[in-house]
Tab-separated table of C-alpha atoms and ligand atoms in Angstrom:
chain	number	residue	atom	x	y	z
A	1	MET	CA	-23.763	-10.864	-26.388
A	2	LEU	CA	-22.665	-11.719	-22.840
A	3	ASN	CA	-19.029	-11.697	-23.991
A	4	ARG	CA	-19.392	-8.198	-25.407
A	5	ARG	CA	-21.118	-6.992	-22.243
A	6	LEU	CA	-18.721	-8.710	-19.821
A	7	PRO	CA	-16.149	-5.870	-19.589
A	8	TYR	CA	-18.935	-3.409	-18.760
A	9	ILE	CA	-20.428	-5.746	-16.150
A	10	LEU	CA	-17.002	-6.273	-14.581
A	11	GLY	CA	-16.348	-2.525	-14.648
A	12	ALA	CA	-19.645	-1.871	-12.924
A	13	LEU	CA	-18.842	-4.485	-10.269
A	14	ALA	CA	-15.484	-2.852	-9.589
A	15	CYS	CA	-17.263	0.467	-9.141
A	16	LEU	CA	-19.810	-1.080	-6.787
A	17	CYS	CA	-16.936	-2.328	-4.660
A	18	GLY	CA	-15.572	1.222	-4.523
A	19	GLY	CA	-12.515	1.005	-6.760
A	20	ALA	CA	-11.003	4.391	-5.871
A	21	ALA	CA	-7.466	3.166	-6.077
A	22	GLN	CA	-4.684	4.352	-8.339
A	23	ALA	CA	-1.023	4.460	-9.285
A	24	GLN	CA	0.258	7.071	-6.899
A	25	ASN	CA	0.860	6.992	-3.159
A	26	PRO	CA	-1.220	6.200	-1.300
A	27	ILE	CA	-2.728	3.619	-3.642
A	28	VAL	CA	-6.163	3.639	-1.978
A	29	THR	CA	-7.779	6.988	-1.215
A	30	ASN	CA	-11.406	6.183	-0.393
A	31	GLN	CA	-10.699	4.320	2.874
A	32	PHE	CA	-7.793	3.681	5.237
A	33	THR	CA	-5.549	0.690	4.503
A	34	ALA	CA	-2.533	-0.514	6.515
A	35	ASP	CA	-0.113	-3.431	6.993
A	36	PRO	CA	-0.072	-4.497	3.317
A	37	THR	CA	0.918	-8.019	2.336
A	38	ALA	CA	1.297	-8.233	-1.426
A	39	ARG	CA	1.169	-11.561	-3.243
A	40	ALA	CA	1.230	-12.420	-6.956
A	41	PHE	CA	-1.257	-15.122	-7.934
A	42	ASN	CA	-1.650	-16.091	-11.604
A	43	GLY	CA	0.068	-12.953	-12.913
A	44	ARG	CA	-2.026	-10.554	-10.854
A	45	VAL	CA	-0.996	-8.708	-7.682
A	46	TYR	CA	-3.252	-9.007	-4.641
A	47	VAL	CA	-2.805	-6.718	-1.652
A	48	TYR	CA	-4.186	-7.913	1.671
A	49	PRO	CA	-4.088	-4.921	4.034
A	50	SER	CA	-5.640	-4.235	7.411
A	51	HIS	CA	-8.548	-1.804	7.375
A	52	ASP	CA	-8.286	1.054	9.858
A	53	ILE	CA	-11.524	2.793	10.689
A	54	ARG	CA	-12.371	5.629	13.049
A	55	ALA	CA	-13.698	4.786	16.519
A	56	THR	CA	-17.309	5.807	17.068
A	57	PRO	CA	-19.251	5.490	20.343
A	58	GLY	CA	-19.599	1.759	21.099
A	59	HIS	CA	-17.360	0.797	18.178
A	60	GLY	CA	-13.709	0.495	19.065
A	61	ARG	CA	-11.430	2.378	21.418
A	62	ALA	CA	-10.827	6.059	20.672
A	63	GLY	CA	-7.152	6.888	20.171
A	64	TRP	CA	-6.227	3.294	19.278
A	65	PHE	CA	-6.317	0.946	16.266
A	66	VAL	CA	-9.914	0.136	15.284
A	67	MET	CA	-10.177	-2.666	12.718
A	68	GLU	CA	-13.326	-4.610	11.984
A	69	ASP	CA	-12.733	-6.405	8.675
A	70	TYR	CA	-10.447	-6.980	5.709
A	71	HIS	CA	-10.744	-6.027	2.040
A	72	VAL	CA	-8.526	-7.356	-0.751
A	73	PHE	CA	-7.332	-5.211	-3.661
A	74	SER	CA	-5.897	-6.479	-6.940
A	75	SER	CA	-4.118	-5.110	-9.985
A	76	ALA	CA	-2.564	-6.441	-13.183
A	77	ASN	CA	-0.201	-3.474	-13.552
A	78	LEU	CA	0.223	-1.926	-10.059
A	79	THR	CA	-1.457	1.233	-11.285
A	80	GLU	CA	-5.135	0.352	-11.624
A	81	TRP	CA	-6.508	-1.322	-8.517
A	82	THR	CA	-9.813	-3.071	-7.907
A	83	ASP	CA	-11.306	-3.250	-4.429
A	84	HIS	CA	-12.970	-6.671	-4.136
A	85	GLY	CA	-14.747	-5.692	-0.933
A	86	VAL	CA	-14.840	-7.361	2.487
A	87	ILE	CA	-13.345	-10.865	2.661
A	88	VAL	CA	-13.388	-11.525	6.431
A	89	THR	CA	-15.177	-9.638	9.192
A	90	GLN	CA	-14.754	-9.999	12.966
A	91	ASN	CA	-18.251	-11.076	14.022
A	92	LYS	CA	-18.445	-13.813	11.382
A	93	VAL	CA	-15.375	-15.581	12.812
A	94	PRO	CA	-16.754	-18.061	15.366
A	95	TRP	CA	-13.949	-17.715	17.957
A	96	VAL	CA	-13.350	-13.946	17.850
A	97	LYS	CA	-14.306	-11.748	20.798
A	98	PRO	CA	-17.328	-9.875	19.399
A	99	ASP	CA	-16.783	-6.222	18.603
A	100	SER	CA	-13.109	-6.401	19.540
A	101	TYR	CA	-12.110	-4.371	16.442
A	102	SER	CA	-8.678	-6.004	16.500
A	103	MET	CA	-8.337	-7.469	13.014
A	104	TRP	CA	-4.643	-6.583	12.667
A	105	ALA	CA	-2.024	-7.256	9.976
A	106	PRO	CA	-2.870	-10.269	7.752
A	107	ASP	CA	-1.214	-12.478	5.121
A	108	CYS	CA	-2.462	-14.813	2.397
A	109	MET	CA	-0.796	-17.865	0.829
A	110	PHE	CA	-1.715	-20.294	-1.958
A	111	ARG	CA	-1.209	-24.035	-1.606
A	112	ASN	CA	-2.733	-27.076	-3.326
A	113	GLY	CA	-5.548	-25.142	-4.989
A	114	LYS	CA	-6.603	-23.184	-1.889
A	115	TYR	CA	-5.921	-19.678	-0.592
A	116	TYR	CA	-5.160	-19.459	3.124
A	117	PHE	CA	-5.805	-16.077	4.752
A	118	TYR	CA	-4.031	-15.602	8.112
A	119	PHE	CA	-5.203	-12.897	10.493
A	120	PRO	CA	-4.394	-11.943	14.101
A	121	THR	CA	-7.111	-10.967	16.517
A	122	THR	CA	-8.367	-11.544	20.054
A	123	PRO	CA	-10.381	-14.644	21.000
A	124	ARG	CA	-13.555	-14.642	23.078
A	125	ASP	CA	-12.228	-17.574	25.129
A	126	THR	CA	-9.259	-16.283	27.131
A	127	THR	CA	-8.102	-19.843	27.841
A	128	ILE	CA	-7.112	-19.949	24.146
A	129	SER	CA	-5.062	-16.781	24.589
A	130	LYS	CA	-5.313	-13.749	26.861
A	131	GLY	CA	-4.228	-11.537	24.018
A	132	PHE	CA	-3.865	-11.941	20.281
A	133	THR	CA	-3.736	-15.233	18.448
A	134	VAL	CA	-3.818	-16.115	14.741
A	135	GLY	CA	-6.716	-17.527	12.721
A	136	VAL	CA	-7.003	-18.877	9.197
A	137	ALA	CA	-9.793	-18.544	6.645
A	138	VAL	CA	-9.759	-20.635	3.463
A	139	SER	CA	-11.000	-19.920	-0.052
A	140	ASP	CA	-10.885	-21.323	-3.586
A	141	LYS	CA	-10.137	-17.848	-4.928
A	142	PRO	CA	-7.740	-15.077	-3.851
A	143	THR	CA	-10.701	-12.728	-3.513
A	144	GLY	CA	-12.807	-15.053	-1.369
A	145	PRO	CA	-15.306	-15.907	-0.084
A	146	PHE	CA	-12.992	-17.018	2.755
A	147	VAL	CA	-14.396	-19.477	5.278
A	148	PRO	CA	-12.894	-19.047	8.768
A	149	GLN	CA	-11.686	-22.132	10.621
A	150	PRO	CA	-13.659	-22.897	13.810
A	151	LEU	CA	-10.615	-22.215	16.044
A	152	PRO	CA	-7.342	-20.279	15.781
A	153	ILE	CA	-3.978	-21.990	15.200
A	154	LYS	CA	-2.980	-23.851	18.366
A	155	GLY	CA	0.270	-22.710	19.962
A	156	VAL	CA	0.423	-19.210	18.453
A	157	ARG	CA	0.269	-16.150	20.704
A	158	GLY	CA	0.845	-12.867	18.978
A	159	ILE	CA	0.203	-10.724	15.926
A	160	ASP	CA	1.311	-10.118	12.336
A	161	PRO	CA	1.302	-13.626	10.805
A	162	ASN	CA	3.481	-14.177	7.753
A	163	VAL	CA	3.734	-17.392	5.757
A	164	PHE	CA	6.604	-18.622	3.620
A	165	ILE	CA	6.830	-21.819	1.547
A	166	ASP	CA	10.367	-22.963	0.864
A	167	LYS	CA	11.584	-24.576	-2.374
A	168	ASP	CA	11.329	-28.027	-0.739
A	169	GLY	CA	7.624	-27.422	-0.061
A	170	GLN	CA	7.976	-26.882	3.700
A	171	ALA	CA	5.765	-24.048	4.894
A	172	TYR	CA	6.657	-21.751	7.799
A	173	LEU	CA	4.614	-19.363	9.916
A	174	TYR	CA	6.214	-16.267	11.423
A	175	TRP	CA	4.580	-13.883	13.858
A	176	SER	CA	5.502	-11.356	16.529
A	177	GLN	CA	4.898	-10.499	20.122
A	178	GLY	CA	7.725	-8.181	21.124
A	179	ASN	CA	10.105	-10.712	19.564
A	180	ILE	CA	9.712	-12.507	16.265
A	181	TYR	CA	8.837	-16.195	16.263
A	182	GLY	CA	8.861	-18.870	13.577
A	183	ALA	CA	7.620	-22.450	13.306
A	184	LYS	CA	7.033	-25.046	10.610
A	185	LEU	CA	3.468	-25.438	9.351
A	186	LYS	CA	1.885	-28.758	8.513
A	187	GLU	CA	1.000	-29.547	4.886
A	188	ASN	CA	-2.617	-28.600	5.739
A	189	MET	CA	-1.418	-25.003	6.432
A	190	LEU	CA	-3.654	-24.917	9.517
A	191	GLU	CA	-1.466	-26.354	12.290
A	192	LEU	CA	2.060	-25.881	13.567
A	193	ALA	CA	4.420	-28.740	12.793
A	194	SER	CA	7.166	-27.651	15.218
A	195	GLU	CA	7.560	-25.765	18.478
A	196	PRO	CA	7.742	-21.972	18.001
A	197	LYS	CA	11.315	-20.726	17.873
A	198	THR	CA	12.293	-17.213	19.012
A	199	LEU	CA	14.396	-15.654	16.268
A	200	GLY	CA	16.691	-14.293	18.914
A	201	GLU	CA	19.573	-12.922	16.870
A	202	LEU	CA	17.590	-9.771	16.044
A	203	PRO	CA	18.005	-6.530	18.042
A	204	THR	CA	16.937	-7.087	21.658
A	205	LYS	CA	16.178	-3.429	22.480
A	206	GLY	CA	13.065	-1.810	20.984
A	207	LEU	CA	9.869	-3.423	19.717
A	208	LYS	CA	10.063	-5.676	16.674
A	209	GLU	CA	6.949	-6.848	14.823
A	210	GLY	CA	5.499	-7.414	11.347
A	211	PRO	CA	7.884	-10.124	10.059
A	212	TYR	CA	8.025	-10.740	6.327
A	213	LEU	CA	10.302	-13.521	5.101
A	214	PHE	CA	11.305	-14.283	1.526
A	215	GLU	CA	14.087	-16.123	-0.280
A	216	ARG	CA	16.274	-14.733	-3.064
A	217	ASN	CA	19.223	-16.529	-4.664
A	218	GLY	CA	19.490	-18.955	-1.737
A	219	THR	CA	19.457	-16.224	0.930
A	220	TYR	CA	16.548	-16.007	3.365
A	221	TYR	CA	15.661	-12.393	4.132
A	222	LEU	CA	13.769	-11.734	7.361
A	223	THR	CA	12.438	-8.180	7.187
A	224	TYR	CA	10.714	-6.474	10.127
A	225	PRO	CA	9.748	-3.090	11.597
A	226	HIS	CA	11.883	-2.210	14.628
A	227	VAL	CA	11.895	0.732	17.029
A	228	GLU	CA	15.600	1.563	17.104
A	229	ASN	CA	14.953	5.168	18.124
A	230	LYS	CA	11.449	6.631	18.548
A	231	THR	CA	9.228	5.028	15.911
A	232	GLU	CA	9.392	2.018	13.624
A	233	ARG	CA	11.804	1.709	10.753
A	234	LEU	CA	12.072	-1.269	8.399
A	235	GLU	CA	15.133	-3.461	8.869
A	236	TYR	CA	16.333	-6.820	7.608
A	237	ALA	CA	18.467	-9.779	8.554
A	238	THR	CA	19.617	-12.708	6.419
A	239	SER	CA	20.255	-16.394	6.887
A	240	THR	CA	21.002	-19.557	4.946
A	241	SER	CA	17.881	-21.224	6.336
A	242	PRO	CA	14.280	-20.131	7.057
A	243	LEU	CA	14.504	-20.261	10.866
A	244	GLY	CA	17.989	-18.789	11.187
A	245	LEU	CA	20.477	-18.178	12.581
A	246	PHE	CA	20.015	-14.663	11.183
A	247	THR	CA	22.531	-11.860	10.817
A	248	VAL	CA	21.216	-8.305	11.060
A	249	LYS	CA	22.084	-6.481	7.810
A	250	GLY	CA	20.582	-3.010	7.745
A	251	VAL	CA	17.717	-0.611	7.219
A	252	ILE	CA	15.245	-0.858	4.317
A	253	MET	CA	13.326	2.330	5.166
A	254	ASP	CA	14.100	5.008	7.746
A	255	GLU	CA	11.666	6.179	10.410
A	256	SER	CA	8.891	8.391	9.084
A	257	PRO	CA	10.047	12.016	9.215
A	258	THR	CA	6.515	13.076	10.167
A	259	GLY	CA	6.184	10.680	13.095
A	260	CYS	CA	3.832	7.902	11.918
A	261	TRP	CA	4.672	5.417	14.702
A	262	THR	CA	4.096	2.181	12.808
A	263	ASN	CA	5.363	0.972	9.513
A	264	HIS	CA	4.481	-2.469	8.171
A	265	HIS	CA	5.535	-3.891	4.883
A	266	SER	CA	5.977	-6.727	2.428
A	267	LEU	CA	8.230	-7.206	-0.578
A	268	LEU	CA	7.206	-8.562	-3.952
A	269	GLU	CA	9.002	-9.285	-7.204
A	270	PHE	CA	6.611	-8.694	-10.090
A	271	LYS	CA	7.575	-8.666	-13.773
A	272	ASN	CA	11.317	-8.508	-12.923
A	273	GLN	CA	11.049	-5.558	-10.549
A	274	TRP	CA	11.030	-5.668	-6.765
A	275	TYR	CA	8.565	-3.511	-4.850
A	276	LEU	CA	8.173	-2.476	-1.225
A	277	PHE	CA	4.594	-2.244	0.019
A	278	TYR	CA	4.345	-0.245	3.247
A	279	HIS	CA	2.102	2.288	4.946
A	280	HIS	CA	2.011	5.900	6.071
A	281	ASN	CA	-0.711	8.114	7.548
A	282	ASP	CA	-1.123	10.256	4.393
A	283	LEU	CA	-4.896	10.662	4.729
A	284	SER	CA	-4.784	11.239	8.477
A	285	PRO	CA	-1.773	13.407	9.288
A	286	ALA	CA	-3.025	14.223	12.796
A	287	PHE	CA	-3.769	10.612	13.859
A	288	ASP	CA	-1.253	7.924	12.941
A	289	LYS	CA	-3.561	4.943	13.550
A	290	ASN	CA	-5.491	5.690	10.357
A	291	ARG	CA	-2.990	4.645	7.727
A	292	SER	CA	-2.717	4.227	3.949
A	293	VAL	CA	-0.823	1.748	1.783
A	294	ARG	CA	2.004	2.909	-0.436
A	295	ILE	CA	4.250	1.186	-2.990
A	296	ASP	CA	7.774	2.112	-4.035
A	297	SER	CA	10.381	0.313	-6.133
A	298	LEU	CA	13.107	-1.588	-4.306
A	299	PHE	CA	16.529	-2.551	-5.593
A	300	PHE	CA	19.131	-5.118	-4.564
A	301	LYS	CA	22.825	-4.358	-4.829
A	302	PRO	CA	25.019	-6.933	-6.643
A	303	ASP	CA	26.098	-8.384	-3.259
A	304	GLY	CA	22.458	-9.130	-2.368
A	305	SER	CA	22.087	-6.285	0.115
A	306	ILE	CA	18.972	-4.118	-0.074
A	307	GLN	CA	19.301	-0.495	-1.176
A	308	LYS	CA	17.440	1.791	1.220
A	309	VAL	CA	14.015	2.816	-0.133
A	310	ILE	CA	13.259	6.539	-0.030
A	311	PRO	CA	9.476	6.989	0.217
A	312	THR	CA	7.801	8.835	-2.664
A	313	LEU	CA	4.372	10.279	-3.362
A	314	ARG	CA	4.661	9.424	-7.056
A	315	GLY	CA	4.660	5.704	-6.331
A	316	VAL	CA	5.201	3.214	-9.151
A	317	GLY	CA	4.100	2.592	-12.719
A	318	LEU	CA	3.165	4.861	-15.578
A	319	THR	CA	0.209	7.234	-15.603
A	320	ASP	CA	-1.870	7.340	-18.777
A	321	ALA	CA	-1.956	10.939	-20.069
A	322	LYS	CA	-5.680	10.486	-20.755
A	323	GLN	CA	-6.383	9.799	-17.058
A	324	LYS	CA	-6.568	12.507	-14.399
A	325	ILE	CA	-2.938	13.209	-13.486
A	326	GLN	CA	-2.766	14.108	-9.812
A	327	LEU	CA	0.169	16.530	-9.821
A	328	ASP	CA	0.073	16.660	-6.019
A	329	ARG	CA	1.581	13.118	-6.057
A	330	TYR	CA	4.651	14.740	-7.580
A	331	SER	CA	8.144	13.489	-8.323
A	332	ARG	CA	9.701	16.909	-7.612
A	333	LEU	CA	8.352	20.197	-6.294
A	334	SER	CA	9.974	23.647	-6.436
A	335	SER	CA	11.500	24.700	-3.123
A	336	SER	CA	9.384	27.845	-3.104
A	337	GLY	CA	6.191	29.013	-4.764
A	338	ALA	CA	4.331	25.678	-4.670
A	339	ASN	CA	2.922	23.399	-2.012
A	340	ILE	CA	0.411	20.602	-1.527
A	341	ALA	CA	-2.823	20.891	0.468
A	342	PHE	CA	-5.947	18.816	1.056
A	343	LEU	CA	-8.837	19.717	-1.271
A	344	ASP	CA	-11.187	19.620	1.691
A	345	THR	CA	-9.709	19.486	5.193
A	346	ALA	CA	-13.083	18.266	6.514
A	347	ASN	CA	-13.050	15.282	4.117
A	348	LYS	CA	-9.492	14.247	3.421
A	349	PHE	CA	-10.629	11.310	1.251
A	350	GLN	CA	-11.194	13.966	-1.446
A	351	GLY	CA	-7.407	14.014	-1.861
A	352	TRP	CA	-5.002	16.832	-2.528
A	353	LYS	CA	-4.342	19.826	-4.775
A	354	THR	CA	-1.216	21.668	-5.877
A	355	VAL	CA	-1.169	25.323	-4.797
A	356	PHE	CA	1.085	27.697	-6.731
A	357	ALA	CA	1.689	30.926	-4.803
A	358	ASN	CA	3.590	32.761	-7.530
A	359	ASN	CA	5.646	32.345	-10.682
A	360	GLN	CA	8.458	30.562	-8.828
A	361	GLY	CA	6.254	27.520	-8.372
A	362	TRP	CA	6.543	24.341	-10.435
A	363	VAL	CA	5.784	20.677	-10.058
A	364	GLN	CA	7.294	17.713	-11.898
A	365	TYR	CA	5.398	14.447	-12.412
A	366	ASN	CA	7.393	11.567	-13.920
A	367	GLY	CA	6.223	8.702	-16.069
A	368	VAL	CA	3.298	10.083	-18.049
A	369	ALA	CA	2.431	7.758	-20.948
A	370	PHE	CA	1.291	9.954	-23.847
A	371	GLY	CA	0.970	7.042	-26.270
A	372	LYS	CA	1.558	7.174	-30.017
A	373	GLN	CA	-1.540	8.921	-31.282
A	374	ALA	CA	-1.373	12.713	-31.184
A	375	LEU	CA	-3.346	14.225	-28.329
A	376	LYS	CA	-4.935	17.581	-29.042
A	377	THR	CA	-6.097	19.189	-25.807
A	378	VAL	CA	-5.374	19.421	-22.114
A	379	THR	CA	-7.977	19.991	-19.395
A	380	LEU	CA	-7.092	21.419	-16.005
A	381	ARG	CA	-9.324	21.353	-12.944
A	382	THR	CA	-8.184	24.632	-11.536
A	383	MET	CA	-9.067	27.766	-9.615
A	384	ALA	CA	-7.447	31.213	-9.535
A	385	ALA	CA	-9.190	34.105	-7.741
A	386	ALA	CA	-7.367	36.724	-9.814
A	387	GLY	CA	-6.881	34.594	-12.926
A	388	ALA	CA	-3.586	32.993	-13.948
A	389	THR	CA	-1.445	31.515	-16.693
A	390	VAL	CA	-0.156	27.972	-16.352
A	391	GLN	CA	2.453	26.364	-18.577
A	392	LEU	CA	2.828	22.633	-19.251
A	393	ARG	CA	6.078	21.252	-20.622
A	394	ALA	CA	7.340	17.780	-21.410
A	395	ASP	CA	10.775	16.773	-20.081
A	396	GLY	CA	11.681	19.805	-17.974
A	397	ALA	CA	12.825	23.335	-18.705
A	398	THR	CA	14.342	22.476	-22.110
A	399	GLY	CA	11.464	20.273	-23.283
A	400	PRO	CA	8.697	21.470	-25.574
A	401	VAL	CA	5.875	23.636	-24.252
A	402	LEU	CA	2.791	21.430	-24.572
A	403	ALA	CA	0.343	24.184	-23.690
A	404	GLN	CA	0.038	27.599	-22.104
A	405	VAL	CA	-3.342	27.781	-20.383
A	406	THR	CA	-5.217	30.901	-19.359
A	407	VAL	CA	-7.251	30.352	-16.199
A	408	PRO	CA	-10.119	32.870	-15.958
A	409	LYS	CA	-10.553	34.492	-12.593
A	410	GLY	CA	-13.032	32.837	-10.241
A	411	SER	CA	-13.424	31.443	-6.763
A	412	GLN	CA	-14.910	28.059	-7.813
A	413	TRP	CA	-13.211	25.044	-9.374
A	414	GLN	CA	-13.384	25.169	-13.185
A	415	GLU	CA	-12.429	22.644	-15.852
A	416	ILE	CA	-10.477	24.631	-18.434
A	417	LYS	CA	-9.692	22.993	-21.770
A	418	ALA	CA	-6.906	24.341	-23.985
A	419	PRO	CA	-5.342	23.212	-27.290
A	420	LEU	CA	-1.903	21.576	-27.268
A	421	SER	CA	0.811	23.499	-29.105
A	422	ALA	CA	3.024	20.397	-29.296
A	423	PHE	CA	2.752	16.664	-28.836
A	424	LYS	CA	5.540	14.201	-28.058
A	425	PRO	CA	4.680	10.527	-28.352
A	426	GLY	CA	5.977	8.120	-25.714
A	427	THR	CA	6.530	8.417	-21.975
A	428	HIS	CA	7.646	11.746	-20.566
A	429	THR	CA	8.067	13.828	-17.478
A	430	LEU	CA	5.396	16.504	-17.169
A	431	VAL	CA	6.369	19.865	-15.672
A	432	VAL	CA	3.624	22.319	-14.754
A	433	SER	CA	4.539	25.838	-13.687
A	434	SER	CA	2.780	29.061	-12.850
A	435	LYS	CA	3.563	32.094	-14.990
A	436	THR	CA	1.619	34.469	-12.763
A	437	ASN	CA	2.436	36.200	-9.507
A	438	THR	CA	-0.982	35.519	-8.020
A	439	PRO	CA	-2.135	32.167	-6.588
A	440	VAL	CA	-3.507	29.361	-8.735
A	441	GLU	CA	-4.586	25.904	-7.602
A	442	ILE	CA	-4.711	22.715	-9.685
A	443	ASP	CA	-6.558	19.545	-8.740
A	444	TRP	CA	-5.629	17.461	-11.808
A	445	VAL	CA	-4.735	17.692	-15.473
A	446	LYS	CA	-5.686	15.329	-18.288
A	447	PHE	CA	-4.928	15.135	-22.016
A	448	GLU	CA	-7.266	14.152	-24.866
B	501	FUB	O1	-2.134	-2.502	12.409
B	501	FUB	C1	-2.012	-2.848	13.756
B	501	FUB	C2	-0.580	-3.114	14.068
B	501	FUB	O2	0.195	-1.948	13.838
B	501	FUB	C3	0.067	-4.162	13.225
B	501	FUB	O3	-0.318	-5.441	13.535
B	501	FUB	C4	1.480	-3.806	13.435
B	501	FUB	O4	2.364	-4.436	12.574
B	501	FUB	C5	1.441	-2.315	13.281
B	501	FUB	O5	1.452	-1.929	11.948
């Protein structure tokens, strides 16, 4: 009985934790998330981000980063994410300055049956450090509960901890404070085993922070955000050993074209594909200290160099045709006649809609998994003041018309169901276009 009920109980728990996370970018839309470190533990991906919140009177500094706690999110397929809730919060860490709201970019590492969660923040006792230092909290599970150590790691001043364990079992801690530093960690993962070393071969002009180190085919890649021009871009350097000497190699992601000042990232290979986890201020375009985690695929060239990642809204993974397909997280959008807007500018967590102005407008959404069994209908959440006709095709202009949907006129959102005129099994691109010269808006579409 319990076995049969377990999936429902687990589903309900995920909902209680607020599992509004999905395949497209950003991956979490019910709260702000930043500085993602992604790790794979036992075949499942765990993302440990920071948690930006808005300053309110007496809680954090207006106009700056305000971060009280950490959540962890997990997924088996990078498309359906579970929010496991708060794992560490500032005022439950014995050494943290109360109400400092400075729980910045974290990391998590597994060793000898334990999960070690590293987080930078400010201590109450300024003889430990006048600014940021790095603490550790330990758990038996990747989702916590994490128990904070009584004191931060001795000898570390700075932010953005990152941990790497080499093939020989030696662990390293990296962090930043203007420059990037590295040191060996003891087997207990809680203390430094060597003096911090400045990784000084990196660019000397412009802030560097957020180190993320990994090894691939014997090359150690040190990746980091760096302000080469006005805002941060993601760069990398390589070495034959974990603490250098490093050689600067290039740019992984350009500066944000819309001016989000920070970027912070991690790389993960999962099921033979590399991914870049990073952030952008999608849900807060006017304030870039309220950020959201994104994922895009990353590729290495045969010589081991990293191909630049162009940020997308579509993100990674397939979208089940039977789920709500958020067309506004498009793969391509017509250059005229269609644009994306927030559903509710007063509550941006509601997400976005696609707005077609006229019959020039179309949107393309790649990677829709229609499955094998014929689907019969499509439902659109849509609104058109003067009424409209919307066409859905598979695989672009030459692909079959799946449905032509008449949207009755109205100034409220309506869910309009229409029969499919064709069905193509498998995974396809979905193209939705307006056939009317008056505006029509679509929140999502879904097939049944
Ligand atoms: O999230 C606060 C800080 O902004 C991080 O520690 C930096 O890496 C930057 O993303």
